[in-house]
Structures are given as C-alpha cells and as structure tokens.
Short mmCIF file of C-alpha atoms in Angstrom, two decimals:
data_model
loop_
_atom_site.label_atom_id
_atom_site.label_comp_id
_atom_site.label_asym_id
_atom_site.label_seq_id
_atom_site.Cartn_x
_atom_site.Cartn_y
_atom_site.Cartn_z
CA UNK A 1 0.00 0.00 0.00
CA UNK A 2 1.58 3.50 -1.28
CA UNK A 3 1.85 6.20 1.40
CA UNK A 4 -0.25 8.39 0.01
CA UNK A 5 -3.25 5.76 -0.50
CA UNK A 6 -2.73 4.98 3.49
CA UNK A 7 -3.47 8.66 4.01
CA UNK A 8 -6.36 8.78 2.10
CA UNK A 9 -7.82 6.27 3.75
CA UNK A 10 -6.80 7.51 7.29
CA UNK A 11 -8.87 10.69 6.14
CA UNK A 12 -11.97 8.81 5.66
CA UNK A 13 -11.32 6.96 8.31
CA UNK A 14 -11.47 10.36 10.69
CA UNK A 15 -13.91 11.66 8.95
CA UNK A 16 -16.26 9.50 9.79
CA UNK A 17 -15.11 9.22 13.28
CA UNK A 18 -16.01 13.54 13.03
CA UNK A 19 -19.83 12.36 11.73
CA UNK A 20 -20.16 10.30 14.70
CA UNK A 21 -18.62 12.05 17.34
CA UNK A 22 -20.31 15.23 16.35
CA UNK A 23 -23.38 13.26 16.58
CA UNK A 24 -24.21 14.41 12.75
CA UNK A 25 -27.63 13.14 11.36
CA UNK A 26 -29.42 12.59 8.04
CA UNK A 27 -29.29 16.72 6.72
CA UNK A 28 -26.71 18.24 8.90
CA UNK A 29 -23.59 20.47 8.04
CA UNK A 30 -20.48 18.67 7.65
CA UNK A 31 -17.71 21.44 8.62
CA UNK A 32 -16.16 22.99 6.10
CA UNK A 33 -13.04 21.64 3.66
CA UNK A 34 -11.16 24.03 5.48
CA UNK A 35 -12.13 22.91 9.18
CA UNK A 36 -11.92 19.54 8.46
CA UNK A 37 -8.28 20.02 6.94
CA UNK A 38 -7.29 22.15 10.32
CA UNK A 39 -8.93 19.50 12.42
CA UNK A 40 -7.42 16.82 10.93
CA UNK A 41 -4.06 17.80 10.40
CA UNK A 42 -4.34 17.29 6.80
CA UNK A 43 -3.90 18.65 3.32
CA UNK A 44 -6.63 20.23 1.67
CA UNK A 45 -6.14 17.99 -1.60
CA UNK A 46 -6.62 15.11 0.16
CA UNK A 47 -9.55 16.11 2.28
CA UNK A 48 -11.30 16.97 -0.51
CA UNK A 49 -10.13 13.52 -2.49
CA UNK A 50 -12.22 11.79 0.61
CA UNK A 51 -15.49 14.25 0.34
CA UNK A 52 -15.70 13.26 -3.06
CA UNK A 53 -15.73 9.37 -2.45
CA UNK A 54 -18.09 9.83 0.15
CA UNK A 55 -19.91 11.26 -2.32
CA UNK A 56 -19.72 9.37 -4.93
CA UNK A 57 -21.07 6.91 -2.60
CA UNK A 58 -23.77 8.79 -1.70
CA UNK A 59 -22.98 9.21 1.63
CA UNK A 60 -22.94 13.22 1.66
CA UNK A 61 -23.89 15.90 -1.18
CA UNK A 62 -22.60 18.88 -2.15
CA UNK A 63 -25.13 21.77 -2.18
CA UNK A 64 -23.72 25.34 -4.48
CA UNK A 65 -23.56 28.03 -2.51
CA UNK A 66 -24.44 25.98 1.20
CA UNK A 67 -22.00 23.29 1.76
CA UNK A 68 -21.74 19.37 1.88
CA UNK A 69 -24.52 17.73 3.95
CA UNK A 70 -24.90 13.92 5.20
CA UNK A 71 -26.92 12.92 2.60
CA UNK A 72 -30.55 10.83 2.78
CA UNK A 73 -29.35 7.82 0.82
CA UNK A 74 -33.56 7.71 0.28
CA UNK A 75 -33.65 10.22 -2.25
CA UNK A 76 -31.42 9.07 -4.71
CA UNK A 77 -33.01 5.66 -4.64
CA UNK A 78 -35.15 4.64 -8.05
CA UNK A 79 -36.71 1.96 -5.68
CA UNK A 80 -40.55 1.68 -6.71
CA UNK A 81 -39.05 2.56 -10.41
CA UNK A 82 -36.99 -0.82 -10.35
CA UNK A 83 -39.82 -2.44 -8.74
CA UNK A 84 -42.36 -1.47 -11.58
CA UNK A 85 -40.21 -2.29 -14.58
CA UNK A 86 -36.87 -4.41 -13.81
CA UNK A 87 -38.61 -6.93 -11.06
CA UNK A 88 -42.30 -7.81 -12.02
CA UNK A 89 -41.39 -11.80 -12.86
CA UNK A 90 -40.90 -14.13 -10.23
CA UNK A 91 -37.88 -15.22 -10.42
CA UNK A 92 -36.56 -11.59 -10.47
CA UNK A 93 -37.98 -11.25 -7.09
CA UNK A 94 -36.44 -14.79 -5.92
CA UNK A 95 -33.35 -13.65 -7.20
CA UNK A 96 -33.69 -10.70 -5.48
CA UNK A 97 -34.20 -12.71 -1.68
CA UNK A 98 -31.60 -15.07 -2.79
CA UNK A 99 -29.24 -12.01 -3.31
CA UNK A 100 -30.51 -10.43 0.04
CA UNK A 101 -29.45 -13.75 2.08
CA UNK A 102 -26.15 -13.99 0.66
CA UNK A 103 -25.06 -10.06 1.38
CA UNK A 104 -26.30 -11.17 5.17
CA UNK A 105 -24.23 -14.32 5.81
CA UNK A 106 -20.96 -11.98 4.35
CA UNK A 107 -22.53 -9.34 6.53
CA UNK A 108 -22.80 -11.82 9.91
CA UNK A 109 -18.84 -13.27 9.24
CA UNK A 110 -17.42 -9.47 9.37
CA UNK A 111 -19.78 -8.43 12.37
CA UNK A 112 -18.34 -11.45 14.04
CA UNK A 113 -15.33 -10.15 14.17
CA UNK A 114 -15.70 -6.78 14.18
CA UNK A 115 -18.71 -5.69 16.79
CA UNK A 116 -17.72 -3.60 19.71
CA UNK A 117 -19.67 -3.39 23.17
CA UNK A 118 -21.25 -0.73 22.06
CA UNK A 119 -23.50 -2.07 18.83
CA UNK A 120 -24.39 -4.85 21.41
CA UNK A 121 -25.52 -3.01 23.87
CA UNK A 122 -27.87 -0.89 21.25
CA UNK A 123 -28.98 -4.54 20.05
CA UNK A 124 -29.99 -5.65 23.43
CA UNK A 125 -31.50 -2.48 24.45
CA UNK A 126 -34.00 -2.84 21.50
CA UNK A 127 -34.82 -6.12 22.25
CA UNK A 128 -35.55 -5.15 25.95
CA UNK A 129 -37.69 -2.36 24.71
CA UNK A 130 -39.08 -4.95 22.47
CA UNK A 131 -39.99 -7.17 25.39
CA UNK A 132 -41.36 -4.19 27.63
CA UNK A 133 -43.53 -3.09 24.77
CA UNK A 134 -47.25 -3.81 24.73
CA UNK A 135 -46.67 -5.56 21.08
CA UNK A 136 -44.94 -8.76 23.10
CA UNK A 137 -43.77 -11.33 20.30
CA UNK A 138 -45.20 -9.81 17.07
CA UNK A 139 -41.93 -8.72 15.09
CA UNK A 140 -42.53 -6.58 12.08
CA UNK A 141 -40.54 -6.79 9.28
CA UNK A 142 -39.54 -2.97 9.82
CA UNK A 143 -38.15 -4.43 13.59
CA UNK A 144 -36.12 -7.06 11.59
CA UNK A 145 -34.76 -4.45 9.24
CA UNK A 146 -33.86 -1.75 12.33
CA UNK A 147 -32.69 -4.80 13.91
CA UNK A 148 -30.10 -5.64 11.39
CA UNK A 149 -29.49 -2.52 10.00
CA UNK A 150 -27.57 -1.99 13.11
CA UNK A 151 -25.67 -5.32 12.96
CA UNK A 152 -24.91 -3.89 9.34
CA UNK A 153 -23.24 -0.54 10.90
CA UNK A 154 -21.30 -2.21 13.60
CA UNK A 155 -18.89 -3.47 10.39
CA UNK A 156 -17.91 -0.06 9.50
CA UNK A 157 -18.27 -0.88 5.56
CA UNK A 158 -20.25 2.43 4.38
CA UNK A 159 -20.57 0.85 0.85
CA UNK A 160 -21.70 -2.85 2.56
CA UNK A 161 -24.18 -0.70 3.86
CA UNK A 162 -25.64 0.80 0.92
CA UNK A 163 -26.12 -2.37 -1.20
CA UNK A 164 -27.93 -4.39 2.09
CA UNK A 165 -29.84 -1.12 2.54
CA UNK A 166 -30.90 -0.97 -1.41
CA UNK A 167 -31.88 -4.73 -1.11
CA UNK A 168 -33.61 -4.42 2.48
CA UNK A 169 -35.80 -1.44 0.39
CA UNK A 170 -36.80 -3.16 -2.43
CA UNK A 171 -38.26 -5.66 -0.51
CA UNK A 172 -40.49 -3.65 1.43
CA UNK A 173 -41.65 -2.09 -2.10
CA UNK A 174 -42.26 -5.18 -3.69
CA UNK A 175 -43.40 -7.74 -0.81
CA UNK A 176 -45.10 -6.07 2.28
CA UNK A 177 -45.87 -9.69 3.47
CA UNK A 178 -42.91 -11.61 4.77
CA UNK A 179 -43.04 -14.83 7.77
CA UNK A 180 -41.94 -12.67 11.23
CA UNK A 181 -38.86 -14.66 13.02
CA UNK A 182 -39.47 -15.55 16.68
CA UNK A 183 -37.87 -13.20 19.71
CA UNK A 184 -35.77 -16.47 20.13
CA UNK A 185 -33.63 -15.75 16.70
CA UNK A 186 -32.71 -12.14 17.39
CA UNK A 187 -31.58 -13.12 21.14
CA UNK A 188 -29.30 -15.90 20.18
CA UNK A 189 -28.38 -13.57 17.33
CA UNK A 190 -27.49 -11.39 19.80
CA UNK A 191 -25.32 -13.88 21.68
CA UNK A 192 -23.58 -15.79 18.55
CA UNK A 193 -21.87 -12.16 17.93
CA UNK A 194 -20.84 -11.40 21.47
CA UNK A 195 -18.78 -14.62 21.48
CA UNK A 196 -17.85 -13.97 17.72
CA UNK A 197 -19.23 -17.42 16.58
CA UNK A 198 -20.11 -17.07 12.89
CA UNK A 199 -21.20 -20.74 12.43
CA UNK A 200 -23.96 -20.02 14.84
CA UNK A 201 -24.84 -16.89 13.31
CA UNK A 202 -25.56 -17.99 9.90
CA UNK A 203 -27.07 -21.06 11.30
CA UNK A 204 -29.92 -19.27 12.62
CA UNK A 205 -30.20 -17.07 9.20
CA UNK A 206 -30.08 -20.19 7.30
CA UNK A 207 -33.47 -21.56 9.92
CA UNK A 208 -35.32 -18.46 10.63
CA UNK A 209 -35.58 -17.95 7.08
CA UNK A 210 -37.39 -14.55 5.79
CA UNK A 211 -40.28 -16.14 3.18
CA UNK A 212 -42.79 -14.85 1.46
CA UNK A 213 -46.80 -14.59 2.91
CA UNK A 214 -48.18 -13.28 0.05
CA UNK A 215 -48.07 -16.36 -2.46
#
C-alpha cells in the first residue's frame, strides 16, 4: 500500500469518526473543507479527495452556494421505479431474496469479528424495549430491518451498507408480506456475535428464514 493511498484512507477513516462524534444526522452540516483540513491535520487535496468518495457513494452531497450535507441515501433511490419495470417476474424477485441472504451471511462473518460493546448493547436495548412493549412477540418486518441494519453498521463498511440497505428497500416495495422470526432468533443472534461465533450466526439465518406470505 503507497503512502499516500494509506493517508487517504486515514482521512476517511477520521472523517467518519467527526460524523459520529459530532453526533451528525441525516441533513446536517459537515464542517467545512477548510475545518476539516485544520482539524485533521491534513492537506486540503486530500480532504477533498475523501469528500468526493463519500460522495460518490452517496454518503454526503454537495449543495452550491451551502455546503456538503450527510446525505438521505432515500432520495437518490429509483426503488418503486426498479420495482415497476426491472422486477415484475418471479424469479426476479427470488433472485432478489436469494441475493438479500447472501449479502447477510458476508454481513454476519465481518460483524463477528468486528462488533464492539457498544453495537451490542444498542442490540440488546432494542430487544428489551421490544420485550417491555405492549406488542410482546409480534416482530414486524420494519423491527427485523432496524434490527439488522444496526448489525450492518457495527462493520464499518459504508458501501456494505448501501447495497444491504438498497436490497432491504426493495423488498419492502415489492413484498409487504414476509413470515416474522421468533424473539428467540434475534436473542441468540445477539449472543452468537458477542462470542464472535459465525457458524452459529448464519445457522440461525439459514433456519429463521425470511419467506414470502403473500403467495
């Protein structure tokens, strides 16, 4: 690895550590090239090389006149577009599930060995909310996709996170009806990444099985 490709990615690296720190959301400022280059200790160049991945990946835009801003991944999504034209047939949509599984085991292996104490906790804290609530065992397909979207996040992949969030999207548009998994899947879930066993993990992907209702 060149040294000047280990400093870009040391960039990125920091400024995403700024987006979380600062507590930035969907729509907020990100500080200025300028900032960013004093509070990183870095040349402009190659803070701006970094916006413009981030951008390319849709993770911030660039707004004339305003600044760059964290970006809604949402609105540059074609979603019910694809849905209407590119996955009417079947198999498209099987394909599509198939895909979805696949992206998840990959997903599960990397949180394995990358989760800290901290997405944990956030994972068991929703399910203890989950248990408090007056809803009891129904799980809604939006729980299972808040659920995992965080198990997503605790591997640091930005672009991982995109293509499971694009697939997790077009399923909602195309198939409102999926089978709910029991409370008993996301606890031992829970429990197969705290001791980092991906085995287990994709075990219980593999039998609590997301399948269609709607046939």
């Amino acid at each position: 690895m060149t040294t000047q490709r280990k400093v870009y990615q040391d960039i990125l690296q920091k400024i995403k550590a700024i987006i979380y720190n600062d507590g930035l959301q969907t729509g907020d400022k990100l500080p200025s090239e300028r900032e960013l280059s004093e509070r990183l200790n870095a040349g402009r160049s190659s803070v701006r090389e970094a916006l413009r991945s981030m951008e390319m990946l849709g993770l911030i835009e660039t707004r004339r006149g305003e600044g760059t801003f964290i970006a809604n991944a949402k609105d540059h999504r074609l979603v019910e577009v694809i849905a209407s034209f590119i996955l009417k047939d079947t198999k498209s949509r099987e394909d599509l599930l198939e895909t979805r599984k696949l992206i998840e085991k990959d997903i599960l292996r990397v949180a394995c060995e990358r989760i800290s104490d901290e997405y944990l906790l956030r994972l068991r804290t929703m399910m203890e909310h989950k248990d408090n609530s007056s809803e009891g065992e129904i799980f809604s397909t939006e729980f299972d996709t808040a659920f995992f979207r965080i198990i997503v996040s605790s591997t640091g992949n930005y672009l991982l996170m995109r293509l499971w969030s694009e697939l997790a999207d077009y399923h909602q548009t195309i198939w409102h009806h999926l089978t709910f998994r029991p409370s008993i899947y996301y606890k031992q879930l829970i429990e197969a990444l705290s001791i980092k066993d991906q085995e287990k993990a994709i075990r219980l992907l593999d039998k609590y099985e997301m399948k269609r209702t709607d046939e």
